[in-house]
PDB file of C-alpha atoms in Angstrom:
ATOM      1  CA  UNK S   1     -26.843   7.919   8.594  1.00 89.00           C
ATOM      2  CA  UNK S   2     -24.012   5.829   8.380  1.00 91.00           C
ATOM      3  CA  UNK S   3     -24.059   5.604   4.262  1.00 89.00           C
ATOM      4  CA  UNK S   4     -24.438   9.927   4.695  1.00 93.00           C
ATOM      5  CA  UNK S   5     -21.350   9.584   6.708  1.00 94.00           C
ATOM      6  CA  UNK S   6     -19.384   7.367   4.365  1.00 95.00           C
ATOM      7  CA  UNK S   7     -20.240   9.668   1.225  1.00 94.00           C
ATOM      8  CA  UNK S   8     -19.243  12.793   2.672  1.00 94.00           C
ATOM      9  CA  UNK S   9     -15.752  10.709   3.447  1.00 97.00           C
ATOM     10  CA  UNK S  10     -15.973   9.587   0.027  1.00 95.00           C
ATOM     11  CA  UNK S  11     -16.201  13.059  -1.571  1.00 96.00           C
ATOM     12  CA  UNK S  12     -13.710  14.524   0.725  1.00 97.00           C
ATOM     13  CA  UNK S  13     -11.097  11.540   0.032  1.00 96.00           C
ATOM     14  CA  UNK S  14     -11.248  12.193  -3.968  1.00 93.00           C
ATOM     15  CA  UNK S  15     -11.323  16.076  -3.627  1.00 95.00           C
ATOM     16  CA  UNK S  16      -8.885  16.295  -1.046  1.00 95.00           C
ATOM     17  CA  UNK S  17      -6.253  13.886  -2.864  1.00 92.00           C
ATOM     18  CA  UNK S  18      -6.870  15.767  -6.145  1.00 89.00           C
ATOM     19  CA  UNK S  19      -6.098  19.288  -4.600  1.00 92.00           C
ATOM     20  CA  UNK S  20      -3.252  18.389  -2.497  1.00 92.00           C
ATOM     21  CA  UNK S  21      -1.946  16.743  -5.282  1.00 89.00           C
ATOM     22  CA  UNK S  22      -1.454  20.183  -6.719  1.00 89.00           C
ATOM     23  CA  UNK S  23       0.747  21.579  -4.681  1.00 91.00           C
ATOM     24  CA  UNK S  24       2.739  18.252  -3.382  1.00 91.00           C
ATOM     25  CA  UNK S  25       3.850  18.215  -6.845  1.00 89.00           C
ATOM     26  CA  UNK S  26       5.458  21.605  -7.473  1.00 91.00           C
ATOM     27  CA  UNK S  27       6.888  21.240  -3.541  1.00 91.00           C
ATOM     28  CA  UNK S  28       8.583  18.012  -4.339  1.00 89.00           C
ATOM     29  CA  UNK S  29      10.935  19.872  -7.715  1.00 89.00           C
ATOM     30  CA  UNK S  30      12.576  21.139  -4.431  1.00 93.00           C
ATOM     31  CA  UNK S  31      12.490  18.682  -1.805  1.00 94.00           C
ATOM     32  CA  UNK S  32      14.552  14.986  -1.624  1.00 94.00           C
ATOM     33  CA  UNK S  33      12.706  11.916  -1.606  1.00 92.00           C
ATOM     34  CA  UNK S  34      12.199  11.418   2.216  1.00 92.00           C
ATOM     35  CA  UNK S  35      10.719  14.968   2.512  1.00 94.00           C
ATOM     36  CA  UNK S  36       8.659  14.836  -0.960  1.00 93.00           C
ATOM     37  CA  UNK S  37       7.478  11.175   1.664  1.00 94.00           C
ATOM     38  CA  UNK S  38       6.591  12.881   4.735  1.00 95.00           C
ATOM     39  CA  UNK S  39       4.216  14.798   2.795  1.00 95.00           C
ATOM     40  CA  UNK S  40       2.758  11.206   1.308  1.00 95.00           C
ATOM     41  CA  UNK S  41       2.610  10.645   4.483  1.00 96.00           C
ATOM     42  CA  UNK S  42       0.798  14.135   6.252  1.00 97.00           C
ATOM     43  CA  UNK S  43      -1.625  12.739   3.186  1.00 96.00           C
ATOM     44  CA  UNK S  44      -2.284   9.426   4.899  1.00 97.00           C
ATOM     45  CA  UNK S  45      -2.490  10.704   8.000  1.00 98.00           C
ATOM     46  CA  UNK S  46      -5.742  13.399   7.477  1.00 98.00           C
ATOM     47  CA  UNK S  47      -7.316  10.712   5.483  1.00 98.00           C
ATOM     48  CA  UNK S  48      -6.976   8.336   8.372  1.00 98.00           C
ATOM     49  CA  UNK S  49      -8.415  11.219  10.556  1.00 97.00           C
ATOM     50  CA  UNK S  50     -11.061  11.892   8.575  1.00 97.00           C
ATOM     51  CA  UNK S  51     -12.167   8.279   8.144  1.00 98.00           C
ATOM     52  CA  UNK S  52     -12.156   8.094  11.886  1.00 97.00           C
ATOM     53  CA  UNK S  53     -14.269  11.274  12.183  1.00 97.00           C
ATOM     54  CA  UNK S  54     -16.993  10.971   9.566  1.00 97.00           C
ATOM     55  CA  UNK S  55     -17.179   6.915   9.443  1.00 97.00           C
ATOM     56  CA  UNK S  56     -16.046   5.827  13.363  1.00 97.00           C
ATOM     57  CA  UNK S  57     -14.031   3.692  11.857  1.00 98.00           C
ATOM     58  CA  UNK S  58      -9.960   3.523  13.106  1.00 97.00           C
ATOM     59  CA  UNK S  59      -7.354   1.225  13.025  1.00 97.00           C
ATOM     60  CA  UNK S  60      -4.416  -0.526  15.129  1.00 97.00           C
ATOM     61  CA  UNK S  61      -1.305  -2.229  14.212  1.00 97.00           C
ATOM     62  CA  UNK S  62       0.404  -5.191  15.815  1.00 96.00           C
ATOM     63  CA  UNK S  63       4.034  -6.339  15.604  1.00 96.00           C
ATOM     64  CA  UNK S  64       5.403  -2.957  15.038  1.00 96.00           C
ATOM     65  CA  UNK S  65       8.698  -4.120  16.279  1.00 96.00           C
ATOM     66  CA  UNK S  66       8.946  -6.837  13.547  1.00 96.00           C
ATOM     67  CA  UNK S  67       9.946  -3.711  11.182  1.00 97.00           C
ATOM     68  CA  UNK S  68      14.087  -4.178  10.681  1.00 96.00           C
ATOM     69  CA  UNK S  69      16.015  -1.473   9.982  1.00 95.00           C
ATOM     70  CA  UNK S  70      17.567  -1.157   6.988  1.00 94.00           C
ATOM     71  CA  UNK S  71      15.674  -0.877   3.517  1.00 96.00           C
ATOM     72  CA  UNK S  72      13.057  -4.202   2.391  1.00 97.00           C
ATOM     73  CA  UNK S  73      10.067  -5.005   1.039  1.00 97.00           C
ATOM     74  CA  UNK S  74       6.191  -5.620   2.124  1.00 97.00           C
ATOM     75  CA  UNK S  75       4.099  -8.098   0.839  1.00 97.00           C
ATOM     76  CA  UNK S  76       0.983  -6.315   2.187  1.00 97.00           C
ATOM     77  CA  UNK S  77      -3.002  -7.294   1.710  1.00 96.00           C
ATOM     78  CA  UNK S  78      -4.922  -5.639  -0.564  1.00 95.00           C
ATOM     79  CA  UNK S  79      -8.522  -6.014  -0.088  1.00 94.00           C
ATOM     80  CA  UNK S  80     -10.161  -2.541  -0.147  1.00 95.00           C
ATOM     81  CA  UNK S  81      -9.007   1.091  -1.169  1.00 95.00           C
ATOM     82  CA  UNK S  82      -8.270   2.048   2.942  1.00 97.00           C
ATOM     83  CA  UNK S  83      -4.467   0.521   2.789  1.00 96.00           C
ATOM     84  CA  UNK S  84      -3.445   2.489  -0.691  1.00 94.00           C
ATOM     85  CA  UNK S  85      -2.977   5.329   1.432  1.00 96.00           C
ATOM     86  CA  UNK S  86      -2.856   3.504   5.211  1.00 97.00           C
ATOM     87  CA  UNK S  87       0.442   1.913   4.182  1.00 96.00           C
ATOM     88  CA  UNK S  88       2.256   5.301   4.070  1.00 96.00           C
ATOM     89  CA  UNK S  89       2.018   6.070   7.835  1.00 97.00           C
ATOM     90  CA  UNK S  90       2.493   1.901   9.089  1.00 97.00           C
ATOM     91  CA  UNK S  91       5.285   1.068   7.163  1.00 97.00           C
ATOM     92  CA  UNK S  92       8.800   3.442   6.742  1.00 96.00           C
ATOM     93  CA  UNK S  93       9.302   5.668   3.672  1.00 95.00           C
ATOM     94  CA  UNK S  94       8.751   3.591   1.031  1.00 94.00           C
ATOM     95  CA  UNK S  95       8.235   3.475  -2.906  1.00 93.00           C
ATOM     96  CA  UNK S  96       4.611   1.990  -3.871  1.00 90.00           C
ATOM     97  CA  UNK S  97       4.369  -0.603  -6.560  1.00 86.00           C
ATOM     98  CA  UNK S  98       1.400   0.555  -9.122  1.00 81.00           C
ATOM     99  CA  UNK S  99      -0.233   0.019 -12.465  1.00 79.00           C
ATOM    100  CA  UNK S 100       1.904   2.110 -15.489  1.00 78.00           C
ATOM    101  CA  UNK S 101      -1.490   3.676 -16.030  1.00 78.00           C
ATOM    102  CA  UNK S 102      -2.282   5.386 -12.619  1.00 76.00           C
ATOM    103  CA  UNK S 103       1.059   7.634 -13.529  1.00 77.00           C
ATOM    104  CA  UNK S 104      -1.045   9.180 -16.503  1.00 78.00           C
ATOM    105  CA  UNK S 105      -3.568  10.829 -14.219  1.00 77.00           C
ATOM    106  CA  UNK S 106      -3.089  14.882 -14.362  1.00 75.00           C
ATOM    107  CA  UNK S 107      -1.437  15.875 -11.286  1.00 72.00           C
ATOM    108  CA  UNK S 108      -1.902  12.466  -9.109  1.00 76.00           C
ATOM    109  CA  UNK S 109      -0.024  10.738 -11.712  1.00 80.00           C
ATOM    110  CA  UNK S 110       3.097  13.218 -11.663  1.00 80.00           C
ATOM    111  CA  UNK S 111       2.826  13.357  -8.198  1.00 81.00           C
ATOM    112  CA  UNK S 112       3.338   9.396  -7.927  1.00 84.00           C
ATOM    113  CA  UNK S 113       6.467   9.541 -10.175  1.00 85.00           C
ATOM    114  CA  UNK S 114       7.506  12.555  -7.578  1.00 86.00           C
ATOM    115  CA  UNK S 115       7.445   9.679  -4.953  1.00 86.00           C
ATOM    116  CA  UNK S 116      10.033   7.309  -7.338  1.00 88.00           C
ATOM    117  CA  UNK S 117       6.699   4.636  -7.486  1.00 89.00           C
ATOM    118  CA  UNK S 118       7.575   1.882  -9.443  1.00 87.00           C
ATOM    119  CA  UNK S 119       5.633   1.593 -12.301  1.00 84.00           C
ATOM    120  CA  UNK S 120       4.549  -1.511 -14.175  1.00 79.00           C
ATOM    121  CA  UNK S 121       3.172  -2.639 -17.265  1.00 72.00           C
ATOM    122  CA  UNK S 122       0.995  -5.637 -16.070  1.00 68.00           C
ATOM    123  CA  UNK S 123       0.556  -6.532 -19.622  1.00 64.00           C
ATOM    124  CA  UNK S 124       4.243  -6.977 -20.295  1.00 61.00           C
ATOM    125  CA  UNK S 125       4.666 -10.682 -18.680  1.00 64.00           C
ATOM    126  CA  UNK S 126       8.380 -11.821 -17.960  1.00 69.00           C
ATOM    127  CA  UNK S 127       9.302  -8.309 -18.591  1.00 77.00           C
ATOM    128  CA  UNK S 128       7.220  -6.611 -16.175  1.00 76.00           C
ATOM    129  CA  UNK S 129       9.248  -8.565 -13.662  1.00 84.00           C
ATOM    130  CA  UNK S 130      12.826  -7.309 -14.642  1.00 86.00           C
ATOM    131  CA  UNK S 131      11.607  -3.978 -14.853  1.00 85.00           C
ATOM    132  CA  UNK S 132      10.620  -4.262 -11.223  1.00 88.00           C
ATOM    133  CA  UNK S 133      13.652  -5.960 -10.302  1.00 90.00           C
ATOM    134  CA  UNK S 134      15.518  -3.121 -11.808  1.00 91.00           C
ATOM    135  CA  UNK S 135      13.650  -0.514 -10.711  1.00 91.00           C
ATOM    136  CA  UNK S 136      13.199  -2.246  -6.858  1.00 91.00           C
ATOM    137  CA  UNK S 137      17.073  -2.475  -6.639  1.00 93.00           C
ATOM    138  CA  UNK S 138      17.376   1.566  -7.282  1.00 94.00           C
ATOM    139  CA  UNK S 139      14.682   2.288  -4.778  1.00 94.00           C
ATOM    140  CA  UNK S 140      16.106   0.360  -2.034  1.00 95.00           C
ATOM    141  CA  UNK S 141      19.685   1.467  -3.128  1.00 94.00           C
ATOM    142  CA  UNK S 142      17.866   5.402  -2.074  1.00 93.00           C
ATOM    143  CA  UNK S 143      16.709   4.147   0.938  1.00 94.00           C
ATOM    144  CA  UNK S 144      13.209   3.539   0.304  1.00 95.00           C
ATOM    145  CA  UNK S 145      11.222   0.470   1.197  1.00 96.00           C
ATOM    146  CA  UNK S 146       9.125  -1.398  -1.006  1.00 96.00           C
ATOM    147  CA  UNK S 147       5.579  -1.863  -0.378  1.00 96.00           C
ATOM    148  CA  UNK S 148       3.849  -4.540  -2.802  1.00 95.00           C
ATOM    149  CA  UNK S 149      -0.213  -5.868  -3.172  1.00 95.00           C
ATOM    150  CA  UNK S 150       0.963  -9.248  -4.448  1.00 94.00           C
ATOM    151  CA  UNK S 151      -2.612 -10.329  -5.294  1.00 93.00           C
ATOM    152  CA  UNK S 152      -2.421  -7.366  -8.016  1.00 88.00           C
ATOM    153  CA  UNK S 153      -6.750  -6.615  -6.969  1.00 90.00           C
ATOM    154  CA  UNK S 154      -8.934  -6.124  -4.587  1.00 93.00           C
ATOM    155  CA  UNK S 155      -9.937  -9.458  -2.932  1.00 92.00           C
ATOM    156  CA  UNK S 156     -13.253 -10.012  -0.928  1.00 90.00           C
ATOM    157  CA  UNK S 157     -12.624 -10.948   2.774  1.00 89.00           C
ATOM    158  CA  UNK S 158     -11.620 -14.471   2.733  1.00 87.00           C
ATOM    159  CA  UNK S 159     -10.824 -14.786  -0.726  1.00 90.00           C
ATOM    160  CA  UNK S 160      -7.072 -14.860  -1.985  1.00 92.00           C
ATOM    161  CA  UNK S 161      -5.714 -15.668  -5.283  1.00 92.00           C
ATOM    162  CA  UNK S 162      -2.188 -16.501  -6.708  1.00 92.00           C
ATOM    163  CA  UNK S 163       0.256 -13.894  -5.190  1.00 93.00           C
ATOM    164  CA  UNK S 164       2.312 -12.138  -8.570  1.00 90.00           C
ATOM    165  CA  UNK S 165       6.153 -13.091  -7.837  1.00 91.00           C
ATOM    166  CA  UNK S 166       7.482  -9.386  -8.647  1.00 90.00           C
ATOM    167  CA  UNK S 167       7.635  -8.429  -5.072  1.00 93.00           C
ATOM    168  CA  UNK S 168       9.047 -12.099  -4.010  1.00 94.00           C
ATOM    169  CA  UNK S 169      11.686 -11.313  -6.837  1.00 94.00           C
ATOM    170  CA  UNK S 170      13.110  -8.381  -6.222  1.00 94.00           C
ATOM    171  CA  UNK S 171      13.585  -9.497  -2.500  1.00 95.00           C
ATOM    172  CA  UNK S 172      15.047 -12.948  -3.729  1.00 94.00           C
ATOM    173  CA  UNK S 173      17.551 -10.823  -6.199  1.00 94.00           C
ATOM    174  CA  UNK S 174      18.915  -8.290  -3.837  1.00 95.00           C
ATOM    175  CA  UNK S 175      18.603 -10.278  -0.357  1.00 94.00           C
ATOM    176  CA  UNK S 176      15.967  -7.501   1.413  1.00 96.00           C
ATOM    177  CA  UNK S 177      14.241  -8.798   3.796  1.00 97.00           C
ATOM    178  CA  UNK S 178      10.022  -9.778   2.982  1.00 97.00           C
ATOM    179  CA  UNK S 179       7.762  -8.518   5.790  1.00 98.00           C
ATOM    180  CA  UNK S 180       4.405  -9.911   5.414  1.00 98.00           C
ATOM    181  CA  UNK S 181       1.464  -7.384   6.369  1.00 98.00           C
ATOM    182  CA  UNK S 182      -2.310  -8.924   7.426  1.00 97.00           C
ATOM    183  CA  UNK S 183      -5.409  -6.969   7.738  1.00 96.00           C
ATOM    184  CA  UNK S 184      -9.193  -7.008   7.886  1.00 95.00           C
ATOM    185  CA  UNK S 185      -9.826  -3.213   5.620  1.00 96.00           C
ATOM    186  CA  UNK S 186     -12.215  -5.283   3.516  1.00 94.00           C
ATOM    187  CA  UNK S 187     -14.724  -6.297   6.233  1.00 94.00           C
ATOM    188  CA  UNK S 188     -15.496  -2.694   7.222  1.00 96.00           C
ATOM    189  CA  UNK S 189     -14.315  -1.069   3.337  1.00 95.00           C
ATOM    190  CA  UNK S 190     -15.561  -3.368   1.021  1.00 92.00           C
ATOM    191  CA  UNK S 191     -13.527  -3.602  -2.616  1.00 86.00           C
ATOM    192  CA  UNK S 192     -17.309  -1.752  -4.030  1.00 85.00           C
ATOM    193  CA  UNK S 193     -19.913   0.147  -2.470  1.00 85.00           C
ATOM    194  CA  UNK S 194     -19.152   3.580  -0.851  1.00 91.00           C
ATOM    195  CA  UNK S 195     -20.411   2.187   2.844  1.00 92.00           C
ATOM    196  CA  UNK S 196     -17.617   2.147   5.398  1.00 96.00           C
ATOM    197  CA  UNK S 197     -18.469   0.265   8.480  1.00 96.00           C
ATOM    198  CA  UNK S 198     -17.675   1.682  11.997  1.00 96.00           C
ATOM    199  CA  UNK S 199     -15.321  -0.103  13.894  1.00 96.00           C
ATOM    200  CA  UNK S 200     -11.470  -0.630  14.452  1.00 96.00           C
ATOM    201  CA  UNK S 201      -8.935  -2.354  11.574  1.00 96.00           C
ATOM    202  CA  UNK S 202      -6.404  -4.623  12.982  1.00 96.00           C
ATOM    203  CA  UNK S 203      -3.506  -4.691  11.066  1.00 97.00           C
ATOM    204  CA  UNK S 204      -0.791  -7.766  12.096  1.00 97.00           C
ATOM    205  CA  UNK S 205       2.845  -6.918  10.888  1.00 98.00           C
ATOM    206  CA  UNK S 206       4.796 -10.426  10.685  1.00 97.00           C
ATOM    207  CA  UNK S 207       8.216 -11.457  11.504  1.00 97.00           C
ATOM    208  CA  UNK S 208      10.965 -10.885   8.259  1.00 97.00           C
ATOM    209  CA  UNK S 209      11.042 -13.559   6.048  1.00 97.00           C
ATOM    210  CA  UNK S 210      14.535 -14.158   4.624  1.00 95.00           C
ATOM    211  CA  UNK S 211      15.350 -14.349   1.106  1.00 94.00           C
ATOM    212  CA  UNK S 212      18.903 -14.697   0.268  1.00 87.00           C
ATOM    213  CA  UNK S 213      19.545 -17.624  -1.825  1.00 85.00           C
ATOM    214  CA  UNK S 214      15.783 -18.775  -2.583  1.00 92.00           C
ATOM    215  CA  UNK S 215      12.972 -19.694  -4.922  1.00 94.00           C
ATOM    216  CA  UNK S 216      10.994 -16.354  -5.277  1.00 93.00           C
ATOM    217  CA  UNK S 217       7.724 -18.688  -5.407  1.00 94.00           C
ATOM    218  CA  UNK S 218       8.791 -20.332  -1.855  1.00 95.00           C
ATOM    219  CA  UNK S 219       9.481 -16.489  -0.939  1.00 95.00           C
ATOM    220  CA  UNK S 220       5.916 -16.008  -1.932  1.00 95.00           C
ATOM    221  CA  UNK S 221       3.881 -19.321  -0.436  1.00 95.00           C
ATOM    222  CA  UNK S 222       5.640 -18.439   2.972  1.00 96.00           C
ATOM    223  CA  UNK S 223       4.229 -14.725   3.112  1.00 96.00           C
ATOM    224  CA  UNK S 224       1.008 -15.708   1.526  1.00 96.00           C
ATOM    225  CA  UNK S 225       0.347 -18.851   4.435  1.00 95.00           C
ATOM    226  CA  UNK S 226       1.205 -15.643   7.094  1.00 96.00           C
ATOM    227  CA  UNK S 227      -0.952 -12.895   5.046  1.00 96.00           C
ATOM    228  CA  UNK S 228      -4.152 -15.203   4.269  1.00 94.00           C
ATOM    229  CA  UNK S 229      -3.785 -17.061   7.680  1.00 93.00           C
ATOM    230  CA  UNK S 230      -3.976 -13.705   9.962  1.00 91.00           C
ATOM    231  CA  UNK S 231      -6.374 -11.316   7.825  1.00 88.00           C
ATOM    232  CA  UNK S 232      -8.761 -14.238   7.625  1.00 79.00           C
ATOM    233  CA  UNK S 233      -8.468 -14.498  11.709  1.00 67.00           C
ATOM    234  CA  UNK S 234      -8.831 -10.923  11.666  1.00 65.00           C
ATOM    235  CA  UNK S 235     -12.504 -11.144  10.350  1.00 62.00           C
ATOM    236  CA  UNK S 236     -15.732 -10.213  12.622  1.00 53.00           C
TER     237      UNK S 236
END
């Protein structure tokens, strides 16, 4: 029943985003970026009801009041597909960092650019870092966040890998503020299979990690000891 449950969800996620797609894009040639974000975010929040419905499985956050005001960046866990659309109803309006190629899908791609994403070639090396530098210090200059997957993939629960330093980087060059983000998605979403386990995600918010005047890679090793640390406490 459950594995009924989570491909109904599954189906419903995919149609759902492709359709509303449709008209979030012509709505955002005349809205500004925070309303073109609430929409994101009215996205988020039936696919977070849904999931709850159909698969019993919820979520709650802790350390909400570690969020500072002002405009900064996330260093968030990425271990199954339930934060790519989680993170835009936790964190504040924010642009996503993504893969140059998910921009070419019809309709979800242009809706993504609507949403000032910042797009990277991951092939591009050194260079895919300045382009994220410059195109991080123009989102936060509109007063967007920036919300990052530093291990670049899906990771199994309990498994890391070496964080990318783009998000680490942009903070380091423009003095925002890193907020590390822990959770335990992949225990009840695994990275592959359609399952979703019932249950509740926790998802820990950490204290602001500063970054004026240092080493983007001692940016990085301090949010990934907090990230790896708390999502790995976080499994059942």
């Amino acid at each position: 029943m459950q594995f009924l449950r989570s491909l109904i969800f599954t189906t419903f996620f995919l149609l759902f985003t492709f359709l509303y797609a449709i008209p979030f894009t012509i709505a955002c040639v005349f809205l500004p970026i925070r309303g073109r974000f609430a929409l994101a975010r009215f996205w988020g929040r039936v696919l977070l009801g849904a999931l709850g419905i159909l698969c019993g499985l919820r979520y709650v956050v802790e350390g909400r009041e570690h969020l500072p005001p002002g405009q900064n960046i996330a260093l968030m866990k990425h271990s199954s597909a339930w934060e790519t659309f989680a993170q835009a109803v936790i964190l504040p309006p924010q642009a996503w960092v993504l893969k140059r190629e998910l921009t070419w899908i019809p309709f979800v791609g242009w809706g993504l650019r609507m949403l000032h994403c910042i797009s990277i070639d991951r092939g591009a090396g050194g260079a895919a870092v300045r382009q994220m530098i410059d195109q991080g210090r123009k989102r936060l200059e509109e007063g967007l966040w920036i919300v990052v997957f530093p291990e670049g993939t899906r990771m199994p629960p309990g498994e890391t890998r070496r964080y990318g330093v783009g998000g680490a980087a942009v903070a380091s060059a423009t003095g925002a503020l890193v907020v590390p983000v822990a959770h335990n998605a992949g225990y009840f979403w695994p990275r592959r299979g359609i399952l979703k386990k019932p249950g509740i995600i926790r998802v820990v918010i950490g204290p602001p990690i500063q970054s004026k005047g240092r080493d983007p890679r001692e940016i990085n090793e301090e949010a990934q000891r907090f990230i790896e640390a708390h999502s790995s406490g976080l499994i059942q």
